[in-house]
mmCIF file of C-alpha atoms and ligand atoms in Angstrom:
data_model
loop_
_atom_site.group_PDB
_atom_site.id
_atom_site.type_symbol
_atom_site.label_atom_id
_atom_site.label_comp_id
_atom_site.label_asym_id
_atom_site.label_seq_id
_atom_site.Cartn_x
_atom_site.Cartn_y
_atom_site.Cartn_z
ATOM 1 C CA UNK Q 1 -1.678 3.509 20.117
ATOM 2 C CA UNK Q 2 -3.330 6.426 18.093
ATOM 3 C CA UNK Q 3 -2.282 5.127 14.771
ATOM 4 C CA UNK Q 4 -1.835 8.468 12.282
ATOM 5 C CA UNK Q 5 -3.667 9.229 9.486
ATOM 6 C CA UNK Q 6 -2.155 8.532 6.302
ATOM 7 C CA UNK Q 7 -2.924 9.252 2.410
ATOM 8 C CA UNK Q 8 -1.324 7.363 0.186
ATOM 9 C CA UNK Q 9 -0.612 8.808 -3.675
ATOM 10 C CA UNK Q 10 -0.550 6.611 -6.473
ATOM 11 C CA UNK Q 11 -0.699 7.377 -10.164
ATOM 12 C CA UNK Q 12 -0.171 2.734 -11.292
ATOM 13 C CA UNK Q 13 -0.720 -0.479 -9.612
ATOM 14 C CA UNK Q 14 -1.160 -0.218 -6.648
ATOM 15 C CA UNK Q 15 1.075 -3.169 -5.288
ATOM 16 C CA UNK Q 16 2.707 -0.962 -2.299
ATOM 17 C CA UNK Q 17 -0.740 0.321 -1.243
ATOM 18 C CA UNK Q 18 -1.772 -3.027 -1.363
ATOM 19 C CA UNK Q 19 0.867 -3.700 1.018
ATOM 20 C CA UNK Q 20 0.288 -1.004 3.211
ATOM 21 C CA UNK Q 21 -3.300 -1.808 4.033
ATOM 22 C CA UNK Q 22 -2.353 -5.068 4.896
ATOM 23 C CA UNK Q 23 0.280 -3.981 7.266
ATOM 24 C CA UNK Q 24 -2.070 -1.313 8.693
ATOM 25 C CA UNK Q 25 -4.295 -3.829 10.059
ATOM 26 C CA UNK Q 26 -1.875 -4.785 12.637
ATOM 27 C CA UNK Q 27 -2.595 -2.673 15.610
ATOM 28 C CA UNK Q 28 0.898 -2.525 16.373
ATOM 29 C CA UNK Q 29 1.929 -1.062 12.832
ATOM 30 C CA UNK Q 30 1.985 2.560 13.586
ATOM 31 C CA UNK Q 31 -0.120 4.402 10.618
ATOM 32 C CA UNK Q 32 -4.282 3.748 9.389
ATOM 33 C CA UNK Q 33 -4.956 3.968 5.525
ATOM 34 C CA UNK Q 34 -7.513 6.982 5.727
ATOM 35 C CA UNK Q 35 -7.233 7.991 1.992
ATOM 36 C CA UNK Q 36 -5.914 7.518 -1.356
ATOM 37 C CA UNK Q 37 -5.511 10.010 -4.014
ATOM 38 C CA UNK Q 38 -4.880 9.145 -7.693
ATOM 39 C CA UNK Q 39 -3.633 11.460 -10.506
ATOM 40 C CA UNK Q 40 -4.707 8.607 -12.873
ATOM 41 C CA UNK Q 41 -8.355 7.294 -13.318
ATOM 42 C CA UNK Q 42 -7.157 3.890 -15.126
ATOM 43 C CA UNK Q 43 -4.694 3.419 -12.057
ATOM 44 C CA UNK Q 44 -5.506 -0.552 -11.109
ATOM 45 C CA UNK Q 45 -4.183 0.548 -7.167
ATOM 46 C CA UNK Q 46 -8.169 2.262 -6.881
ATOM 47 C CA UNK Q 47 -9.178 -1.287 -6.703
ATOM 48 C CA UNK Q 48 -7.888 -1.865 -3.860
ATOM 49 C CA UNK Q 49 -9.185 1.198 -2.156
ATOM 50 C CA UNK Q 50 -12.033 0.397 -3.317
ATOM 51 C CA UNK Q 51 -11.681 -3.377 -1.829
ATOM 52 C CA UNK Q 52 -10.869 -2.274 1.324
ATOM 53 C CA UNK Q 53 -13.442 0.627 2.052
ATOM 54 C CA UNK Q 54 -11.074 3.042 1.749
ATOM 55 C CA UNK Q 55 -12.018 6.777 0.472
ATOM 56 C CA UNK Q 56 -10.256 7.968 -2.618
ATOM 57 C CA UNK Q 57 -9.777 10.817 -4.857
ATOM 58 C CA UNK Q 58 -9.362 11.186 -8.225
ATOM 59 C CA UNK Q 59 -7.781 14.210 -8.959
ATOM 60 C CA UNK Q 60 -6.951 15.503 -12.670
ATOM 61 C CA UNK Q 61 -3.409 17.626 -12.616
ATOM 62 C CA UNK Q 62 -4.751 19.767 -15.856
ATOM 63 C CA UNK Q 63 -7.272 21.490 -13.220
ATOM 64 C CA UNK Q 64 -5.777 25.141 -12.160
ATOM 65 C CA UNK Q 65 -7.303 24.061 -8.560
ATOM 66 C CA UNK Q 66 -6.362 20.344 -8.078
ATOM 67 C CA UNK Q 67 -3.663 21.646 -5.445
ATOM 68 C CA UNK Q 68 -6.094 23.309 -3.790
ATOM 69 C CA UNK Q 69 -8.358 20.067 -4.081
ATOM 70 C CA UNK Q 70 -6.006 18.090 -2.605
ATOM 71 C CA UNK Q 71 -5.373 20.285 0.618
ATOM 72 C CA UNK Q 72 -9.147 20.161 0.951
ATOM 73 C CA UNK Q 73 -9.688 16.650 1.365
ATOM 74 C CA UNK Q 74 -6.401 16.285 3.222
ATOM 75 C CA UNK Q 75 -8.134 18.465 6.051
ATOM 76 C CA UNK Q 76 -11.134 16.826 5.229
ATOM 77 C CA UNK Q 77 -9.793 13.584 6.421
ATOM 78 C CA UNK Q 78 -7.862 14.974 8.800
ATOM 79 C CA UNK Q 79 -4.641 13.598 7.471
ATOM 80 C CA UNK Q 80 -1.257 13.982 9.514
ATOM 81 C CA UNK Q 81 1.292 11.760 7.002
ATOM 82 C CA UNK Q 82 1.212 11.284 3.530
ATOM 83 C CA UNK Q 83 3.077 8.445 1.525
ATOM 84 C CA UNK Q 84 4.117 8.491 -2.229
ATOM 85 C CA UNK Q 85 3.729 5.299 -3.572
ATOM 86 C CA UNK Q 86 4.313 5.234 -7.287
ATOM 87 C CA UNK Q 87 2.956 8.744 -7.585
ATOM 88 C CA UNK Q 88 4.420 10.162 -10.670
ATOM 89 C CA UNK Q 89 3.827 13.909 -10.609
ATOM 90 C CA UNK Q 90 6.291 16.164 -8.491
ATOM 91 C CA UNK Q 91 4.439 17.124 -5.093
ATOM 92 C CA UNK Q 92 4.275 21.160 -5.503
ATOM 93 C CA UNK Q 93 6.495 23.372 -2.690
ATOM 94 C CA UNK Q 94 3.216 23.964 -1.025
ATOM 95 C CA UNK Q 95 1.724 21.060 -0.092
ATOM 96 C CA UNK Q 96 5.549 20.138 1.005
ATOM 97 C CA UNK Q 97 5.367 23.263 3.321
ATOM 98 C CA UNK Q 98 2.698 22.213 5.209
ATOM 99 C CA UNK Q 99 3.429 18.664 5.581
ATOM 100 C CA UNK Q 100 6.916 19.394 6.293
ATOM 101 C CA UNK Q 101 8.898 16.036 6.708
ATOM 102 C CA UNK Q 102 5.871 14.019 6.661
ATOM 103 C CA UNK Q 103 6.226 13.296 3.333
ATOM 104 C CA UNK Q 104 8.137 9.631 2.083
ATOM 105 C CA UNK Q 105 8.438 8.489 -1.397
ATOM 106 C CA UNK Q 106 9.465 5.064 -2.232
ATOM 107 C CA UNK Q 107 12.107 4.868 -5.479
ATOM 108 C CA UNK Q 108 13.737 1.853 -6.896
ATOM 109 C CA UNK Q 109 17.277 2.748 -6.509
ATOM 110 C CA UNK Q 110 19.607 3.215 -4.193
ATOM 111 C CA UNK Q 111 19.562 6.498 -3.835
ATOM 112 C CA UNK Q 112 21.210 9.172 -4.325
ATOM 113 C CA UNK Q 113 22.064 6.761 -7.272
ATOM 114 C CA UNK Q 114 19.773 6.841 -10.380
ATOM 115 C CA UNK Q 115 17.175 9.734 -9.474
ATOM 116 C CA UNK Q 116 14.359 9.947 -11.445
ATOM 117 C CA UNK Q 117 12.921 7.505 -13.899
ATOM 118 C CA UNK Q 118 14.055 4.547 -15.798
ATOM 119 C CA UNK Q 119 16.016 3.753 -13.279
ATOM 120 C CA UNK Q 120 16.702 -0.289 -13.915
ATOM 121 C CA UNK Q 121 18.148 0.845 -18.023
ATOM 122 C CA UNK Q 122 20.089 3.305 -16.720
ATOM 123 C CA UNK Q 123 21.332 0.406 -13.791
ATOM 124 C CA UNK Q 124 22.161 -1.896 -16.598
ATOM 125 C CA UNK Q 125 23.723 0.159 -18.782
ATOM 126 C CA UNK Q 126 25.997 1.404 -16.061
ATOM 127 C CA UNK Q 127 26.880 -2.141 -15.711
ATOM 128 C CA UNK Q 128 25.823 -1.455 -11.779
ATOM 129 C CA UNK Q 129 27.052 -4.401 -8.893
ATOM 130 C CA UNK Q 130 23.789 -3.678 -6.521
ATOM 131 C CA UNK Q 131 19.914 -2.743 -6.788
ATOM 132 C CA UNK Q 132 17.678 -1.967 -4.269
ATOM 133 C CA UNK Q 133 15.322 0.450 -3.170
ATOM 134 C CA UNK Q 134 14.609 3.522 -0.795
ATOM 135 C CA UNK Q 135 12.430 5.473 1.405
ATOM 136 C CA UNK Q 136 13.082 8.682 1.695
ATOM 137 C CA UNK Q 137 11.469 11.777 2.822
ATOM 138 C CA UNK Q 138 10.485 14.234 0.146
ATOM 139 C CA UNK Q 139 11.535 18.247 -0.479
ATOM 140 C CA UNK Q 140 12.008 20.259 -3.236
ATOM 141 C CA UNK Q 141 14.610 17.920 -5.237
ATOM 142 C CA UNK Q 142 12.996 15.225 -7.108
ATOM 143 C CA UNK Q 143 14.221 12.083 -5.176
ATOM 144 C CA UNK Q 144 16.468 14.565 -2.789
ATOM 145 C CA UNK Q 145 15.701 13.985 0.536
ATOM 146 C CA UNK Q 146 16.885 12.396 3.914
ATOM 147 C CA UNK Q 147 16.840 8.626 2.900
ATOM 148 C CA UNK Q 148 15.355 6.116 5.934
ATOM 149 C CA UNK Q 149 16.053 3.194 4.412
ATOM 150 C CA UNK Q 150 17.611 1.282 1.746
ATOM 151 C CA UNK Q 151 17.196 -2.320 0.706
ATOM 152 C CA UNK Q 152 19.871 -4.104 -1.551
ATOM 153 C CA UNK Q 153 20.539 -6.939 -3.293
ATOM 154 C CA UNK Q 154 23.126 -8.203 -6.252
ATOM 155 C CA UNK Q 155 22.474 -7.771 -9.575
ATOM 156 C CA UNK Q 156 22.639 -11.119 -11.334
ATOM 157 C CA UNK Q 157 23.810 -11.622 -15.122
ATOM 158 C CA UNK Q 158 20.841 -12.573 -16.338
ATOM 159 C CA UNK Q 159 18.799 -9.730 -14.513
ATOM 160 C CA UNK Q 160 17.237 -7.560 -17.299
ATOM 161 C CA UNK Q 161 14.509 -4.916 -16.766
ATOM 162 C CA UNK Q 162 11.498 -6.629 -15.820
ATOM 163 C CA UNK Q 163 13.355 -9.226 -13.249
ATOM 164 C CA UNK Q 164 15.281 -6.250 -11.763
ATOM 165 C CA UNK Q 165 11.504 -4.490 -11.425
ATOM 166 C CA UNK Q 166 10.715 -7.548 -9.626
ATOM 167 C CA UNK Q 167 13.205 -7.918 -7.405
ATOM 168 C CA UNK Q 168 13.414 -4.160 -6.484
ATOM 169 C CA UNK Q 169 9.437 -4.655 -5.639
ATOM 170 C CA UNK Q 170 9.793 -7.609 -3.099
ATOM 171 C CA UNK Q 171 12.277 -5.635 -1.390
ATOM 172 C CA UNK Q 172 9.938 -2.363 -1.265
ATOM 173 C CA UNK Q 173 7.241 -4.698 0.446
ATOM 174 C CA UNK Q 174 9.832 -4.499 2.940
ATOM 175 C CA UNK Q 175 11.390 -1.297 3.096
ATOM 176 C CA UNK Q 176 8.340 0.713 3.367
ATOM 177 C CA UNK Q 177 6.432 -0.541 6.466
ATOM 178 C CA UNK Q 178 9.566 -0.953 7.902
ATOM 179 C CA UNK Q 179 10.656 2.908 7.607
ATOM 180 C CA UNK Q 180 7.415 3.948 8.560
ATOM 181 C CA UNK Q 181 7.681 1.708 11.631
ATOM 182 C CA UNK Q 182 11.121 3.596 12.442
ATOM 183 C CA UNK Q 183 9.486 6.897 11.909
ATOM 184 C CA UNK Q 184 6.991 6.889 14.548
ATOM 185 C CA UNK Q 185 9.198 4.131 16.904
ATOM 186 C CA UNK Q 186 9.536 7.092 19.344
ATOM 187 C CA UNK Q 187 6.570 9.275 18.872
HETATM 188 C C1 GRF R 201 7.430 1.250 -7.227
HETATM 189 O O1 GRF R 201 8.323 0.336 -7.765
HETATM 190 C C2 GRF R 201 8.129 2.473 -6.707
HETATM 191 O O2 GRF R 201 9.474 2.265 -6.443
HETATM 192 C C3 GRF R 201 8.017 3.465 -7.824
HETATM 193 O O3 GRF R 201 6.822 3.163 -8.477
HETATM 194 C C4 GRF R 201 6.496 1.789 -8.288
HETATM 195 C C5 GRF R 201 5.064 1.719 -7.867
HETATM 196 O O4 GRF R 201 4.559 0.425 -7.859
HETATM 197 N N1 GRF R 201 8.070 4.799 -7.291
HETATM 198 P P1 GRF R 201 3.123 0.140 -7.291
HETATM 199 O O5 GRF R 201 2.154 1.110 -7.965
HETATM 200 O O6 GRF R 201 3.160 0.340 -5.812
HETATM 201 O O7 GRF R 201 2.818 -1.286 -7.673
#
């Protein structure tokens, strides 16, 4: 199998890229970790590209040319998918238009429920039944497009913030090898 090359975005910890590498050793599991951009310079997830012998990028969003910077090394690499992983800056229209629908975000909601941020406050203030996460592809709406895969559980009394952060987390581990698996199942 001619496993695709993938950059992974992350602006925080790192925990799904983390995951990711460890799935992409399996020959089986369908994409290679080939790069990892960061918006942030503090983000703890360069760690772990740095681990792993992975090339990153730091790229600063202030720059008039970071878009440009970006497309660069995505050539560079010779990318073909790119994953969101805790990337907090909206991807511009341009880099969407030339990676048309190979583009997934992970978000910890089920979406279209709760898009944007602060999504386990707003769950709890709702007094919401269910959590969970999704994968879906991204376009122009911020957390708008085709969803691959959602992962739910209950929401327990005693669930505030930080245990409904964890729980939504486990389940990610989950969801996003799993859609990317079912992405390239029948390519
Ligand atoms: C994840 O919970 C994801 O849903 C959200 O940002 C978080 C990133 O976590 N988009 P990590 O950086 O992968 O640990």
């Amino acid at each position: 199998m001619v496993k695709k090359n993938t950059c992974v975005f992350i602006s925080g910890q790192g925990s799904n890229l983390r995951n990711l590498i460890f799935h992409s050793r399996d020959d089986k599991f369908p994409v290679k970790i080939s790069l990892v951009i960061s918006n942030n310079k503090k983000a703890f997830g360069i760690n772990y590209a740095k681990k792993y012998h992975i090339p990153f990028i730091l790229i600063n969003t202030n720059d008039q040319n970071y878009e440009n910077k970006i497309l660069l090394n995505l050539k560079k690499y010779k990318i073909d998918f790119i994953c969101l992983a805790g990337y907090m800056r909206i991807i511009s229209g341009n880099l969407i238009k030339n990676f048309n629908n190979r583009i997934i975000n992970i978000h910890p909601s089920l979406l279209p429920k709760f898009k944007g941020l602060n999504t386990f406050s707003r769950m709890l203030k709702k007094k919401e039944v269910k959590a969970g996460c999704s994968v879906h592809y991204v376009n122009k709406k911020l957390d708008g497009g085709n969803v691959i895969i959602r992962k739910t559980f209950f929401i327990d009394v005693n669930d505030d913030e930080q245990i409904l952060k964890k729980k939504t987390q486990k389940l990610e581990y989950r969801a996003l090898p799993e859609a990317i698996i079912k992405i390239f199942r029948n390519s």
